[in-house]
Tab-separated table of C-alpha atoms and ligand atoms in Angstrom:
chain	number	residue	atom	x	y	z
A	12	UNK	CA	-3.413	-19.881	-8.057
A	13	UNK	CA	-7.078	-20.690	-8.355
A	14	UNK	CA	-10.367	-19.519	-9.692
A	15	UNK	CA	-11.541	-18.028	-6.383
A	16	UNK	CA	-11.328	-14.535	-7.913
A	17	UNK	CA	-9.579	-13.253	-4.785
A	18	UNK	CA	-6.511	-11.185	-5.696
A	19	UNK	CA	-4.251	-9.641	-3.076
A	20	UNK	CA	-1.015	-7.767	-3.540
A	21	UNK	CA	2.071	-6.385	-1.846
A	22	UNK	CA	3.284	-3.099	-3.304
A	23	UNK	CA	6.586	-1.948	-1.805
A	24	UNK	CA	8.354	1.240	-2.836
A	25	UNK	CA	12.068	0.632	-3.435
A	26	UNK	CA	13.156	3.419	-1.102
A	27	UNK	CA	15.203	1.035	1.022
A	28	UNK	CA	15.433	-2.591	2.107
A	29	UNK	CA	12.502	-4.459	3.682
A	30	UNK	CA	12.045	-3.802	7.400
A	31	UNK	CA	9.719	-5.545	9.850
A	32	UNK	CA	6.916	-3.080	9.096
A	33	UNK	CA	6.928	-3.956	5.409
A	34	UNK	CA	7.431	-7.645	6.266
A	35	UNK	CA	4.242	-7.487	8.325
A	36	UNK	CA	2.294	-6.172	5.307
A	37	UNK	CA	3.835	-8.869	3.102
A	38	UNK	CA	2.962	-11.695	5.525
A	39	UNK	CA	-0.589	-10.452	6.112
A	40	UNK	CA	-1.418	-9.806	2.453
A	41	UNK	CA	0.129	-13.137	1.408
A	42	UNK	CA	-1.609	-15.253	4.052
A	43	UNK	CA	-4.913	-13.445	3.559
A	44	UNK	CA	-4.860	-14.027	-0.207
A	45	UNK	CA	-3.738	-17.650	-0.005
A	46	UNK	CA	-6.097	-18.467	2.850
A	47	UNK	CA	-8.888	-17.430	0.500
A	48	UNK	CA	-7.395	-19.540	-2.334
A	49	UNK	CA	-6.491	-16.340	-4.100
A	50	UNK	CA	-3.591	-14.994	-6.084
A	51	UNK	CA	-0.922	-12.824	-4.494
A	52	UNK	CA	0.887	-10.269	-6.631
A	53	UNK	CA	4.008	-8.231	-6.024
A	54	UNK	CA	4.192	-4.789	-7.576
A	55	UNK	CA	7.201	-2.515	-7.346
A	56	UNK	CA	6.084	1.075	-6.821
A	57	UNK	CA	9.137	2.734	-8.321
A	58	UNK	CA	7.589	6.038	-9.295
A	59	UNK	CA	9.581	8.423	-7.180
A	60	UNK	CA	13.208	8.352	-8.344
A	61	UNK	CA	14.372	11.053	-5.914
A	62	UNK	CA	13.388	8.799	-2.982
A	63	UNK	CA	14.582	5.503	-4.462
A	64	UNK	CA	17.737	3.631	-3.579
A	65	UNK	CA	19.704	1.868	-6.304
A	66	UNK	CA	19.425	-1.897	-5.964
A	67	UNK	CA	16.544	-1.762	-3.463
A	68	UNK	CA	13.952	-3.281	-5.819
A	69	UNK	CA	16.128	-6.329	-6.480
A	70	UNK	CA	17.036	-6.589	-2.863
A	71	UNK	CA	13.357	-6.568	-1.811
A	72	UNK	CA	12.474	-9.293	-4.319
A	73	UNK	CA	15.423	-11.462	-3.276
A	74	UNK	CA	14.544	-11.007	0.376
A	75	UNK	CA	10.916	-11.998	-0.238
A	76	UNK	CA	12.131	-15.091	-2.081
A	77	UNK	CA	14.579	-15.914	0.685
A	78	UNK	CA	11.749	-15.804	3.233
A	79	UNK	CA	9.752	-18.247	1.096
A	80	UNK	CA	7.120	-15.979	-0.439
A	81	UNK	CA	5.864	-17.021	-3.858
A	82	UNK	CA	3.982	-14.615	-6.066
A	83	UNK	CA	1.691	-15.204	-9.004
A	84	UNK	CA	2.239	-13.488	-12.362
A	85	UNK	CA	5.241	-11.323	-13.214
A	86	UNK	CA	6.232	-8.486	-10.931
A	87	UNK	CA	5.000	-5.159	-12.295
A	88	UNK	CA	7.259	-2.120	-12.180
A	89	UNK	CA	5.312	1.124	-12.143
A	90	UNK	CA	8.186	2.931	-13.846
A	91	UNK	CA	7.297	1.084	-17.053
A	92	UNK	CA	3.643	2.137	-17.071
A	93	UNK	CA	3.811	5.798	-17.976
A	94	UNK	CA	1.509	5.447	-20.983
A	95	UNK	CA	-1.191	3.710	-18.992
A	96	UNK	CA	-1.173	6.447	-16.341
A	97	UNK	CA	-1.283	9.075	-19.078
A	98	UNK	CA	-4.349	7.430	-20.616
A	99	UNK	CA	-6.046	7.224	-17.220
A	100	UNK	CA	-5.389	10.903	-16.586
A	101	UNK	CA	-6.868	11.718	-20.007
A	102	UNK	CA	-9.975	9.691	-19.109
A	103	UNK	CA	-10.322	11.469	-15.774
A	104	UNK	CA	-9.859	14.830	-17.477
A	105	UNK	CA	-12.538	14.072	-20.061
A	106	UNK	CA	-14.921	13.119	-17.262
A	107	UNK	CA	-14.247	16.397	-15.416
A	108	UNK	CA	-12.732	14.568	-12.447
A	109	UNK	CA	-9.520	16.552	-12.312
A	110	UNK	CA	-8.171	19.990	-13.055
A	111	UNK	CA	-4.861	21.777	-13.561
A	112	UNK	CA	-3.548	23.542	-10.486
A	113	UNK	CA	-0.996	26.338	-10.517
A	114	UNK	CA	-0.414	26.549	-6.766
A	115	UNK	CA	2.805	25.743	-4.992
A	116	UNK	CA	2.755	24.366	-1.456
A	117	UNK	CA	3.585	27.763	-0.009
A	118	UNK	CA	0.542	29.344	-1.716
A	119	UNK	CA	-1.675	27.445	0.682
A	120	UNK	CA	0.669	26.952	3.614
A	121	UNK	CA	-1.868	28.480	6.003
A	122	UNK	CA	-4.367	25.706	5.288
A	123	UNK	CA	-4.265	22.150	6.574
A	124	UNK	CA	-5.383	20.806	3.194
A	125	UNK	CA	-5.444	22.229	-0.314
A	126	UNK	CA	-8.272	24.816	-0.291
A	127	UNK	CA	-9.352	24.311	-3.909
A	128	UNK	CA	-7.962	27.592	-5.269
A	129	UNK	CA	-7.794	26.393	-8.896
A	130	UNK	CA	-10.955	24.256	-8.851
A	131	UNK	CA	-12.966	26.612	-11.023
A	132	UNK	CA	-10.153	27.476	-13.401
A	133	UNK	CA	-6.687	28.978	-13.292
A	134	UNK	CA	-6.447	32.666	-12.502
A	135	UNK	CA	-5.317	34.873	-15.411
A	136	UNK	CA	-1.619	34.464	-16.080
A	137	UNK	CA	-1.276	31.359	-13.862
A	138	UNK	CA	0.025	28.176	-15.474
A	139	UNK	CA	-1.004	24.677	-14.436
A	140	UNK	CA	1.864	22.882	-12.683
A	141	UNK	CA	0.057	19.722	-11.678
A	142	UNK	CA	-3.243	17.880	-12.003
A	143	UNK	CA	-5.527	17.500	-9.014
A	144	UNK	CA	-8.427	15.154	-8.417
A	145	UNK	CA	-11.697	16.915	-7.597
A	146	UNK	CA	-13.052	15.450	-4.380
A	147	UNK	CA	-16.752	16.160	-4.015
A	148	UNK	CA	-17.934	17.246	-0.576
A	149	UNK	CA	-19.528	14.070	0.625
A	150	UNK	CA	-18.887	11.765	3.514
A	151	UNK	CA	-16.829	8.805	2.379
A	152	UNK	CA	-16.744	5.468	4.075
A	153	UNK	CA	-16.007	1.795	3.763
A	154	UNK	CA	-16.101	-1.327	5.820
A	155	UNK	CA	-12.472	-2.080	6.576
A	156	UNK	CA	-11.555	-5.759	6.640
A	157	UNK	CA	-9.813	-5.348	10.003
A	158	UNK	CA	-10.972	-2.044	11.471
A	159	UNK	CA	-14.696	-2.138	10.687
A	160	UNK	CA	-16.618	0.973	9.636
A	161	UNK	CA	-14.462	3.926	8.592
A	162	UNK	CA	-15.561	7.372	7.522
A	163	UNK	CA	-13.879	10.524	6.298
A	164	UNK	CA	-15.125	13.963	5.298
A	165	UNK	CA	-13.837	15.185	1.935
A	166	UNK	CA	-13.082	18.550	3.534
A	167	UNK	CA	-10.435	16.982	5.757
A	168	UNK	CA	-8.621	15.539	2.728
A	169	UNK	CA	-8.797	18.207	0.034
A	170	UNK	CA	-8.277	17.833	-3.705
A	171	UNK	CA	-5.069	15.858	-4.182
A	172	UNK	CA	-2.447	15.497	-6.940
A	173	UNK	CA	-2.620	12.879	-9.675
A	174	UNK	CA	0.318	14.304	-11.609
A	175	UNK	CA	2.928	16.080	-9.498
A	176	UNK	CA	4.523	19.446	-10.196
A	177	UNK	CA	7.881	17.693	-10.700
A	178	UNK	CA	6.343	15.673	-13.525
A	179	UNK	CA	6.138	12.338	-11.682
A	180	UNK	CA	2.903	10.426	-11.349
A	181	UNK	CA	1.339	10.679	-7.925
A	182	UNK	CA	1.019	7.514	-5.869
A	183	UNK	CA	-2.772	7.964	-5.643
A	184	UNK	CA	-3.210	7.730	-9.400
A	185	UNK	CA	-0.742	4.943	-10.144
A	186	UNK	CA	-1.841	2.705	-7.296
A	187	UNK	CA	-5.488	2.816	-8.389
A	188	UNK	CA	-4.746	2.379	-12.084
A	189	UNK	CA	-2.652	-0.693	-11.256
A	190	UNK	CA	-5.002	-2.175	-8.680
A	191	UNK	CA	-7.725	-1.884	-11.326
A	192	UNK	CA	-5.582	-3.269	-14.153
A	193	UNK	CA	-4.551	-6.231	-12.012
A	194	UNK	CA	-8.151	-6.624	-10.792
A	195	UNK	CA	-7.029	-6.615	-7.202
A	196	UNK	CA	-9.939	-7.479	-4.930
A	197	UNK	CA	-8.269	-7.032	-1.523
A	198	UNK	CA	-5.819	-4.287	-0.628
A	199	UNK	CA	-4.199	-5.263	2.683
A	200	UNK	CA	-1.629	-2.721	3.908
A	201	UNK	CA	-0.515	-0.618	6.853
A	202	UNK	CA	-2.885	1.771	8.585
A	203	UNK	CA	-0.498	4.623	7.754
A	204	UNK	CA	-2.306	4.566	4.389
A	205	UNK	CA	-5.789	4.756	5.938
A	206	UNK	CA	-6.507	8.264	4.671
A	207	UNK	CA	-5.341	7.302	1.184
A	208	UNK	CA	-8.189	4.813	0.938
A	209	UNK	CA	-11.090	7.262	0.527
A	210	UNK	CA	-9.065	9.095	-2.121
A	211	UNK	CA	-8.299	5.870	-3.943
A	212	UNK	CA	-11.888	4.679	-3.782
A	213	UNK	CA	-12.985	7.947	-5.406
A	214	UNK	CA	-10.391	7.675	-8.178
A	215	UNK	CA	-11.396	4.049	-8.684
A	216	UNK	CA	-15.105	4.926	-8.971
A	217	UNK	CA	-14.328	7.810	-11.336
A	218	UNK	CA	-12.286	5.530	-13.601
A	219	UNK	CA	-15.083	2.987	-13.536
A	220	UNK	CA	-17.359	5.681	-14.966
A	221	UNK	CA	-15.072	6.861	-17.755
A	222	UNK	CA	-13.108	3.657	-18.481
A	223	UNK	CA	-13.651	-0.044	-17.704
A	224	UNK	CA	-16.126	-0.570	-14.889
A	225	UNK	CA	-14.257	-2.740	-12.367
A	226	UNK	CA	-15.652	-3.470	-8.908
A	227	UNK	CA	-13.736	-1.513	-6.285
A	228	UNK	CA	-11.345	-3.500	-4.098
A	229	UNK	CA	-12.013	-4.092	-0.429
A	230	UNK	CA	-9.486	-2.507	1.925
A	231	UNK	CA	-7.958	-3.755	5.156
A	232	UNK	CA	-5.485	-1.817	7.291
A	233	UNK	CA	-2.937	-3.460	9.538
A	234	UNK	CA	-1.387	-2.248	12.784
A	235	UNK	CA	1.530	0.121	12.347
A	236	UNK	CA	4.794	-0.853	14.017
A	237	UNK	CA	6.596	1.934	15.807
A	238	UNK	CA	9.999	2.185	17.404
A	239	UNK	CA	10.510	2.771	21.109
A	240	UNK	CA	10.048	6.515	20.510
A	241	UNK	CA	6.622	5.902	18.952
A	242	UNK	CA	7.702	6.716	15.387
A	243	UNK	CA	6.488	4.520	12.527
A	244	UNK	CA	9.244	2.204	11.328
A	245	UNK	CA	10.508	3.496	8.020
A	246	UNK	CA	13.669	4.299	6.229
A	247	UNK	CA	13.488	7.795	7.723
A	248	UNK	CA	13.420	6.420	11.270
A	249	UNK	CA	16.311	4.111	10.379
A	250	UNK	CA	14.311	0.896	10.645
A	251	UNK	CA	16.665	-2.049	10.626
A	252	UNK	CA	16.428	-4.119	7.430
A	253	UNK	CA	15.318	-7.746	7.784
A	254	UNK	CA	17.847	-10.454	6.969
A	255	UNK	CA	16.965	-13.798	5.397
A	256	UNK	CA	19.199	-15.516	7.956
A	257	UNK	CA	16.693	-14.457	10.637
A	258	UNK	CA	13.607	-15.338	8.595
A	259	UNK	CA	12.020	-17.786	11.039
A	260	UNK	CA	12.318	-15.632	14.119
A	261	UNK	CA	11.116	-12.571	12.193
A	262	UNK	CA	8.123	-14.331	10.636
A	263	UNK	CA	7.216	-15.670	14.069
A	264	UNK	CA	7.436	-12.201	15.610
A	265	UNK	CA	5.293	-10.674	12.856
A	266	UNK	CA	2.778	-13.480	13.308
A	267	UNK	CA	2.448	-12.591	16.973
A	268	UNK	CA	1.984	-8.879	16.188
A	269	UNK	CA	-0.764	-9.875	13.753
A	270	UNK	CA	-2.519	-11.588	16.675
A	271	UNK	CA	-2.296	-15.010	15.033
A	272	UNK	CA	-2.040	-18.418	16.717
A	273	UNK	CA	0.940	-20.725	16.328
A	274	UNK	CA	-0.128	-24.247	15.409
A	275	UNK	CA	1.961	-27.356	16.029
A	276	UNK	CA	3.002	-27.393	12.379
A	277	UNK	CA	4.027	-23.762	12.696
A	278	UNK	CA	6.231	-24.526	15.692
A	279	UNK	CA	7.721	-27.587	13.993
A	280	UNK	CA	8.566	-25.580	10.860
A	281	UNK	CA	10.140	-22.887	12.964
A	282	UNK	CA	12.178	-25.471	14.887
A	283	UNK	CA	13.487	-26.865	11.626
A	284	UNK	CA	14.386	-23.407	10.344
A	285	UNK	CA	11.927	-23.496	7.439
A	286	UNK	CA	10.299	-20.070	7.033
A	287	UNK	CA	8.690	-21.115	3.753
A	288	UNK	CA	6.845	-23.918	5.569
A	289	UNK	CA	5.846	-21.440	8.290
A	290	UNK	CA	4.298	-19.198	5.639
A	291	UNK	CA	2.512	-22.138	4.028
A	292	UNK	CA	1.070	-23.102	7.400
A	293	UNK	CA	0.287	-19.446	8.059
A	294	UNK	CA	-1.865	-19.344	4.917
A	295	UNK	CA	-3.837	-22.287	6.258
A	296	UNK	CA	-4.427	-20.994	9.787
A	297	UNK	CA	-4.717	-17.241	9.027
A	298	UNK	CA	-7.589	-15.654	10.932
A	299	UNK	CA	-8.608	-12.131	9.969
A	300	UNK	CA	-10.626	-11.697	13.124
A	301	UNK	CA	-7.519	-11.846	15.256
A	302	UNK	CA	-5.693	-8.918	13.620
A	303	UNK	CA	-5.486	-6.128	16.224
A	304	UNK	CA	-6.247	-2.461	15.612
A	305	UNK	CA	-3.931	0.354	16.626
A	306	UNK	CA	-0.193	0.611	16.577
A	307	UNK	CA	2.359	-1.682	18.164
A	308	UNK	CA	5.361	-0.202	19.864
A	309	UNK	CA	8.444	-2.361	19.583
A	310	UNK	CA	11.012	-2.145	22.277
A	311	UNK	CA	13.930	-3.785	20.582
A	312	UNK	CA	13.375	-4.561	16.940
A	313	UNK	CA	12.956	-1.208	15.395
A	314	UNK	CA	16.428	0.041	14.877
A	315	UNK	CA	19.760	-1.447	15.681
A	316	UNK	CA	19.024	-4.255	18.037
A	317	UNK	CA	19.041	-7.844	16.875
A	318	UNK	CA	16.153	-10.197	17.589
A	319	UNK	CA	16.589	-12.049	20.890
B	10	LIG	N1	4.046	1.649	-2.136
B	10	LIG	C1	3.403	2.000	-0.899
B	10	LIG	C2	4.379	1.956	0.229
B	10	LIG	O1	5.376	1.267	0.136
B	10	LIG	C3	2.295	1.052	-0.505
B	10	LIG	C4	1.186	1.116	-1.435
B	10	LIG	C5	-0.028	0.329	-1.088
B	10	LIG	O2	0.057	-0.737	-0.455
B	10	LIG	O3	-1.072	0.785	-1.488
B	10	LIG	O4	4.139	2.613	1.230
């Protein structure tokens, strides 16, 4: 920990055990934060009970520890932060940044994105089922830490939920409220979340107007790992969980996919079976400029096969 002001984080959802795709985000966010003398936080995004797996949160934390990751501050669990999200939604409502929506998914199934039906008020007799963020029609962009200039049109995203029809908080609200509360400065995560970033930047800016003004984080998106069929590794595609017993070979593989060099100390730590020392060395030699863009198709690691 230091006074550099750089704060990174890793924010897994406990929907299953860690797989190499999530390990890649953990290694990159950890090394990026520590390389910049920053703090690295772990936050458990346990906001979606229907998708969660009992024991997964503990398992993820134990696996991270077993690999040699060390985090600063206590782990936050989003499931305990209901009141904070409620207050943020009230702030956004008072600023006119969101509105109740009475539509179900099938009401707008012919559109690619939500067409804004309830933007100007609910039709007579319709009840609000959820709260949506009002995305103004402007181009949105940022300079991505790894991918360079990015831009999106609001029309391709549509107004999105902050509070879901099933009563759970939407990821887009909770993630921004927590990144702001923890004063995260660098969000380093998989490029599967690229189109969440413009949404989150808008929610962040809106909250900075109606609540504490906090400088928006910088965002960096990492290559997505896919299986041999080109599908993103995930619980749904049956990504094989990582095992602590294979930590060194897995960290080394992830390091290669991140385009990073292996130093002599790295090789020596790997030879002695010390993944913690590999990570420590990784923090020292991390080079953002080497992180590749695009996705990486794995031939063997994705599902059942063991590392060679
Ligand atoms: N909890 C999200 C996930 O596991 C990641 C959130 C984030 O890094 O912003 O996909």
